[in-house]
């Protein structure tokens, strides 16, 4: 059916190729011990680049990927069950964002 083929093509365009691998990543935010529960706006920019950015509320962090020594085991804090494992880590430092100014708007 044509509609399902179009839907499948649209999903591939939005989500990437079917052969892409899903990877669990541990993110470390320097000097952040916990993210407040009321924060609902988290954005990740340029995840496939060498230096992705993460915006959490009004704070922006620049990251660098590191291979881990061994494997991180991610557990549910309530019952201790294993949720997932990760072999990559994204270490992030807070950065200041300075808005661009329009210097060419001569008066």
GROMACS .gro file of N, CA and C in nm:
model
  321
    1UNK      N    1   0.083  -0.119   0.000
    1UNK     CA    2   0.000   0.000   0.000
    1UNK      C    3   0.087   0.125   0.000
    2UNK      N    4   0.049   0.219  -0.082
    2UNK     CA    5   0.128   0.340  -0.104
    2UNK      C    6   0.141   0.424   0.022
    3UNK      N    7   0.036   0.433   0.101
    3UNK     CA    8   0.039   0.514   0.223
    3UNK      C    9   0.143   0.461   0.321
    4UNK      N   10   0.148   0.329   0.341
    4UNK     CA   11   0.245   0.274   0.436
    4UNK      C   12   0.388   0.291   0.385
    5UNK      N   13   0.410   0.285   0.252
    5UNK     CA   14   0.543   0.309   0.196
    5UNK      C   15   0.584   0.454   0.219
    6UNK      N   16   0.490   0.547   0.200
    6UNK     CA   17   0.519   0.689   0.224
    6UNK      C   18   0.547   0.713   0.372
    7UNK      N   19   0.469   0.649   0.461
    7UNK     CA   20   0.492   0.663   0.604
    7UNK      C   21   0.629   0.610   0.642
    8UNK      N   22   0.667   0.496   0.586
    8UNK     CA   23   0.797   0.437   0.615
    8UNK      C   24   0.909   0.528   0.567
    9UNK      N   25   0.894   0.586   0.448
    9UNK     CA   26   0.995   0.678   0.394
    9UNK      C   27   1.004   0.803   0.481
   10UNK      N   28   0.892   0.854   0.529
   10UNK     CA   29   0.892   0.973   0.615
   10UNK      C   30   0.959   0.942   0.748
   11UNK      N   31   0.934   0.823   0.803
   11UNK     CA   32   0.999   0.784   0.928
   11UNK      C   33   1.149   0.773   0.911
   12UNK      N   34   1.193   0.716   0.798
   12UNK     CA   35   1.336   0.705   0.772
   12UNK      C   36   1.400   0.843   0.763
   13UNK      N   37   1.331   0.937   0.699
   13UNK     CA   38   1.384   1.073   0.685
   13UNK      C   39   1.393   1.141   0.821
   14UNK      N   40   1.295   1.121   0.907
   14UNK     CA   41   1.295   1.185   1.039
   14UNK      C   42   1.390   1.117   1.137
   15UNK      N   43   1.394   0.985   1.136
   15UNK     CA   44   1.467   0.911   1.238
   15UNK      C   45   1.599   0.853   1.189
   16UNK      N   46   1.631   0.868   1.064
   16UNK     CA   47   1.756   0.813   1.012
   16UNK      C   48   1.734   0.680   0.944
   17UNK      N   49   1.844   0.622   0.902
   17UNK     CA   50   1.838   0.496   0.829
   17UNK      C   51   1.798   0.382   0.922
   18UNK      N   52   1.744   0.277   0.863
   18UNK     CA   53   1.704   0.160   0.941
   18UNK      C   54   1.823   0.087   1.001
   19UNK      N   55   1.942   0.099   0.939
   19UNK     CA   56   2.058   0.023   0.987
   19UNK      C   57   2.138   0.096   1.095
   20UNK      N   58   2.090   0.210   1.142
   20UNK     CA   59   2.161   0.281   1.248
   20UNK      C   60   2.149   0.205   1.379
   21UNK      N   61   2.257   0.209   1.456
   21UNK     CA   62   2.262   0.138   1.582
   21UNK      C   63   2.218   0.230   1.696
   22UNK      N   64   2.138   0.178   1.787
   22UNK     CA   65   2.098   0.254   1.905
   22UNK      C   66   2.206   0.236   2.010
   23UNK      N   67   2.251   0.348   2.067
   23UNK     CA   68   2.359   0.344   2.166
   23UNK      C   69   2.313   0.416   2.291
   24UNK      N   70   2.335   0.354   2.407
   24UNK     CA   71   2.307   0.418   2.535
   24UNK      C   72   2.431   0.495   2.575
   25UNK      N   73   2.412   0.616   2.619
   25UNK     CA   74   2.521   0.707   2.647
   25UNK      C   75   2.507   0.759   2.789
   26UNK      N   76   2.617   0.761   2.864
   26UNK     CA   77   2.617   0.821   2.997
   26UNK      C   78   2.660   0.966   2.981
   27UNK      N   79   2.580   1.059   3.034
   27UNK     CA   80   2.611   1.202   3.025
   27UNK      C   81   2.650   1.252   3.163
   28UNK      N   82   2.769   1.316   3.172
   28UNK     CA   83   2.816   1.373   3.297
   28UNK      C   84   2.820   1.524   3.281
   29UNK      N   85   2.748   1.595   3.368
   29UNK     CA   86   2.747   1.741   3.367
   29UNK      C   87   2.834   1.790   3.482
   30UNK      N   88   2.945   1.855   3.449
   30UNK     CA   89   3.039   1.900   3.553
   30UNK      C   90   2.971   1.999   3.646
   31UNK      N   91   2.988   1.981   3.776
   31UNK     CA   92   2.935   2.066   3.883
   31UNK      C   93   2.783   2.059   3.896
   32UNK      N   94   2.719   1.957   3.839
   32UNK     CA   95   2.574   1.939   3.854
   32UNK      C   96   2.552   1.806   3.926
   33UNK      N   97   2.489   1.813   4.043
   33UNK     CA   98   2.465   1.689   4.118
   33UNK      C   99   2.329   1.628   4.086
   34UNK      N  100   2.231   1.713   4.054
   34UNK     CA  101   2.101   1.660   4.012
   34UNK      C  102   2.028   1.766   3.932
   35UNK      N  103   1.939   1.720   3.845
   35UNK     CA  104   1.856   1.809   3.764
   35UNK      C  105   1.724   1.823   3.837
   36UNK      N  106   1.681   1.947   3.863
   36UNK     CA  107   1.554   1.966   3.935
   36UNK      C  108   1.438   1.896   3.863
   37UNK      N  109   1.346   1.842   3.939
   37UNK     CA  110   1.232   1.769   3.883
   37UNK      C  111   1.143   1.856   3.796
   38UNK      N  112   1.141   1.988   3.822
   38UNK     CA  113   1.051   2.075   3.746
   38UNK      C  114   1.108   2.113   3.608
   39UNK      N  115   1.229   2.071   3.574
   39UNK     CA  116   1.286   2.099   3.443
   39UNK      C  117   1.225   2.002   3.342
   40UNK      N  118   1.157   2.058   3.244
   40UNK     CA  119   1.094   1.974   3.143
   40UNK      C  120   1.152   1.998   3.004
   41UNK      N  121   1.233   2.103   2.990
   41UNK     CA  122   1.286   2.139   2.859
   41UNK      C  123   1.434   2.101   2.851
   42UNK      N  124   1.462   1.988   2.788
   42UNK     CA  125   1.600   1.944   2.765
   42UNK      C  126   1.617   1.925   2.615
   43UNK      N  127   1.718   1.991   2.558
   43UNK     CA  128   1.744   1.981   2.415
   43UNK      C  129   1.887   1.936   2.392
   44UNK      N  130   1.908   1.853   2.291
   44UNK     CA  131   2.041   1.809   2.253
   44UNK      C  132   2.065   1.856   2.110
   45UNK      N  133   2.175   1.924   2.088
   45UNK     CA  134   2.209   1.977   1.956
   45UNK      C  135   2.336   1.911   1.906
   46UNK      N  136   2.338   1.875   1.779
   46UNK     CA  137   2.456   1.820   1.712
   46UNK      C  138   2.510   1.696   1.782
   47UNK      N  139   2.423   1.602   1.815
   47UNK     CA  140   2.461   1.481   1.886
   47UNK      C  141   2.567   1.401   1.811
   48UNK      N  142   2.565   1.404   1.678
   48UNK     CA  143   2.661   1.328   1.598
   48UNK      C  144   2.794   1.400   1.579
   49UNK      N  145   2.808   1.522   1.632
   49UNK     CA  146   2.933   1.596   1.616
   49UNK      C  147   3.032   1.559   1.726
   50UNK      N  148   3.155   1.610   1.717
   50UNK     CA  149   3.256   1.584   1.820
   50UNK      C  150   3.225   1.659   1.948
   51UNK      N  151   3.149   1.770   1.937
   51UNK     CA  152   3.116   1.853   2.054
   51UNK      C  153   2.968   1.885   2.057
   52UNK      N  154   2.884   1.790   2.099
   52UNK     CA  155   2.741   1.818   2.109
   52UNK      C  156   2.710   1.916   2.222
   53UNK      N  157   2.598   1.981   2.211
   53UNK     CA  158   2.553   2.074   2.315
   53UNK      C  159   2.425   2.021   2.376
   54UNK      N  160   2.412   2.040   2.507
   54UNK     CA  161   2.290   2.003   2.578
   54UNK      C  162   2.239   2.127   2.649
   55UNK      N  163   2.112   2.160   2.627
   55UNK     CA  164   2.050   2.272   2.697
   55UNK      C  165   1.948   2.215   2.793
   56UNK      N  166   1.966   2.250   2.922
   56UNK     CA  167   1.874   2.207   3.027
   56UNK      C  168   1.821   2.333   3.092
   57UNK      N  169   1.692   2.360   3.069
   57UNK     CA  170   1.637   2.486   3.117
   57UNK      C  171   1.714   2.601   3.054
   58UNK      N  172   1.768   2.692   3.135
   58UNK     CA  173   1.844   2.805   3.084
   58UNK      C  174   1.994   2.781   3.078
   59UNK      N  175   2.041   2.661   3.110
   59UNK     CA  176   2.185   2.631   3.111
   59UNK      C  177   2.225   2.552   2.988
   60UNK      N  178   2.344   2.585   2.933
   60UNK     CA  179   2.394   2.517   2.814
   60UNK      C  180   2.527   2.452   2.848
   61UNK      N  181   2.545   2.327   2.803
   61UNK     CA  182   2.666   2.250   2.828
   61UNK      C  183   2.725   2.202   2.696
   62UNK      N  184   2.858   2.209   2.685
   62UNK     CA  185   2.927   2.156   2.568
   62UNK      C  186   2.993   2.025   2.608
   63UNK      N  187   2.977   1.923   2.526
   63UNK     CA  188   3.027   1.791   2.561
   63UNK      C  189   3.139   1.743   2.472
   64UNK      N  190   3.212   1.647   2.525
   64UNK     CA  191   3.318   1.574   2.453
   64UNK      C  192   3.299   1.425   2.485
   65UNK      N  193   3.305   1.343   2.382
   65UNK     CA  194   3.289   1.199   2.400
   65UNK      C  195   3.416   1.136   2.455
   66UNK      N  196   3.397   1.036   2.541
   66UNK     CA  197   3.508   0.956   2.593
   66UNK      C  198   3.465   0.810   2.591
   67UNK      N  199   3.557   0.724   2.551
   67UNK     CA  200   3.532   0.581   2.567
   67UNK      C  201   3.554   0.549   2.713
   68UNK      N  202   3.473   0.464   2.768
   68UNK     CA  203   3.488   0.429   2.909
   68UNK      C  204   3.583   0.310   2.924
   69UNK      N  205   3.641   0.299   3.040
   69UNK     CA  206   3.719   0.180   3.073
   69UNK      C  207   3.619   0.085   3.137
   70UNK      N  208   3.587  -0.021   3.069
   70UNK     CA  209   3.484  -0.111   3.118
   70UNK      C  210   3.347  -0.065   3.069
   71UNK      N  211   3.244  -0.104   3.141
   71UNK     CA  212   3.106  -0.075   3.103
   71UNK      C  213   3.032  -0.011   3.219
   72UNK      N  214   2.956   0.093   3.191
   72UNK     CA  215   2.865   0.151   3.292
   72UNK      C  216   2.742   0.061   3.298
   73UNK      N  217   2.700   0.027   3.418
   73UNK     CA  218   2.575  -0.048   3.436
   73UNK      C  219   2.475   0.049   3.495
   74UNK      N  220   2.366   0.072   3.426
   74UNK     CA  221   2.263   0.167   3.469
   74UNK      C  222   2.152   0.090   3.541
   75UNK      N  223   2.128   0.128   3.666
   75UNK     CA  224   2.031   0.057   3.749
   75UNK      C  225   1.916   0.148   3.791
   76UNK      N  226   1.803   0.088   3.814
   76UNK     CA  227   1.687   0.158   3.866
   76UNK      C  228   1.715   0.188   4.014
   77UNK      N  229   1.713   0.318   4.054
   77UNK     CA  230   1.745   0.351   4.193
   77UNK      C  231   1.644   0.299   4.294
   78UNK      N  232   1.524   0.269   4.250
   78UNK     CA  233   1.421   0.223   4.343
   78UNK      C  234   1.435   0.076   4.380
   79UNK      N  235   1.466  -0.008   4.281
   79UNK     CA  236   1.473  -0.152   4.314
   79UNK      C  237   1.606  -0.216   4.276
   80UNK      N  238   1.698  -0.141   4.216
   80UNK     CA  239   1.831  -0.193   4.185
   80UNK      C  240   1.839  -0.281   4.062
   81UNK      N  241   1.730  -0.296   3.988
   81UNK     CA  242   1.735  -0.379   3.868
   81UNK      C  243   1.815  -0.309   3.760
   82UNK      N  244   1.886  -0.388   3.680
   82UNK     CA  245   1.966  -0.335   3.570
   82UNK      C  246   1.874  -0.288   3.458
   83UNK      N  247   1.894  -0.163   3.415
   83UNK     CA  248   1.811  -0.107   3.308
   83UNK      C  249   1.883  -0.119   3.174
   84UNK      N  250   2.014  -0.087   3.173
   84UNK     CA  251   2.089  -0.085   3.048
   84UNK      C  252   2.237  -0.080   3.080
   85UNK      N  253   2.321  -0.086   2.977
   85UNK     CA  254   2.465  -0.068   2.991
   85UNK      C  255   2.513   0.034   2.889
   86UNK      N  256   2.629   0.095   2.915
   86UNK     CA  257   2.683   0.195   2.824
   86UNK      C  258   2.835   0.183   2.820
   87UNK      N  259   2.893   0.203   2.702
   87UNK     CA  260   3.038   0.200   2.687
   87UNK      C  261   3.092   0.335   2.641
   88UNK      N  262   3.005   0.433   2.624
   88UNK     CA  263   3.047   0.568   2.587
   88UNK      C  264   2.997   0.667   2.690
   89UNK      N  265   3.074   0.774   2.708
   89UNK     CA  266   3.037   0.878   2.803
   89UNK      C  267   3.052   1.013   2.735
   90UNK      N  268   2.959   1.103   2.763
   90UNK     CA  269   2.965   1.240   2.714
   90UNK      C  270   2.988   1.330   2.834
   91UNK      N  271   3.110   1.382   2.847
   91UNK     CA  272   3.145   1.470   2.960
   91UNK      C  273   3.119   1.614   2.916
   92UNK      N  274   3.041   1.687   2.995
   92UNK     CA  275   2.996   1.820   2.957
   92UNK      C  276   3.037   1.926   3.059
   93UNK      N  277   3.074   2.042   3.008
   93UNK     CA  278   3.104   2.159   3.090
   93UNK      C  279   3.006   2.269   3.055
   94UNK      N  280   2.966   2.346   3.154
   94UNK     CA  281   2.874   2.457   3.131
   94UNK      C  282   2.945   2.564   3.050
   95UNK      N  283   2.875   2.620   2.953
   95UNK     CA  284   2.929   2.727   2.870
   95UNK      C  285   2.835   2.846   2.872
   96UNK      N  286   2.889   2.962   2.841
   96UNK     CA  287   2.808   3.084   2.830
   96UNK      C  288   2.768   3.103   2.686
   97UNK      N  289   2.644   3.137   2.665
   97UNK     CA  290   2.595   3.163   2.531
   97UNK      C  291   2.580   3.313   2.515
   98UNK      N  292   2.649   3.366   2.416
   98UNK     CA  293   2.645   3.510   2.390
   98UNK      C  294   2.568   3.531   2.260
   99UNK      N  295   2.456   3.603   2.265
   99UNK     CA  296   2.376   3.625   2.143
   99UNK      C  297   2.456   3.702   2.039
  100UNK      N  298   2.433   3.667   1.913
  100UNK     CA  299   2.496   3.740   1.803
  100UNK      C  300   2.441   3.881   1.797
  101UNK      N  301   2.528   3.974   1.763
  101UNK     CA  302   2.482   4.111   1.740
  101UNK      C  303   2.490   4.137   1.591
  102UNK      N  304   2.401   4.220   1.543
  102UNK     CA  305   2.397   4.252   1.402
  102UNK      C  306   2.488   4.373   1.378
  103UNK      N  307   2.615   4.348   1.349
  103UNK     CA  308   2.713   4.455   1.332
  103UNK      C  309   2.699   4.527   1.199
  104UNK      N  310   2.633   4.465   1.103
  104UNK     CA  311   2.621   4.525   0.970
  104UNK      C  312   2.498   4.613   0.955
  105UNK      N  313   2.434   4.649   1.064
  105UNK     CA  314   2.312   4.732   1.055
  105UNK      C  315   2.346   4.878   1.073
  106UNK      N  316   2.449   4.924   1.000
  106UNK     CA  317   2.497   5.063   1.014
  106UNK      C  318   2.387   5.165   1.002
  107UNK      N  319   2.394   5.272   1.083
  107UNK     CA  320   2.291   5.375   1.080
  107UNK      C  321   2.342   5.499   1.017
   0.00000   0.00000   0.00000
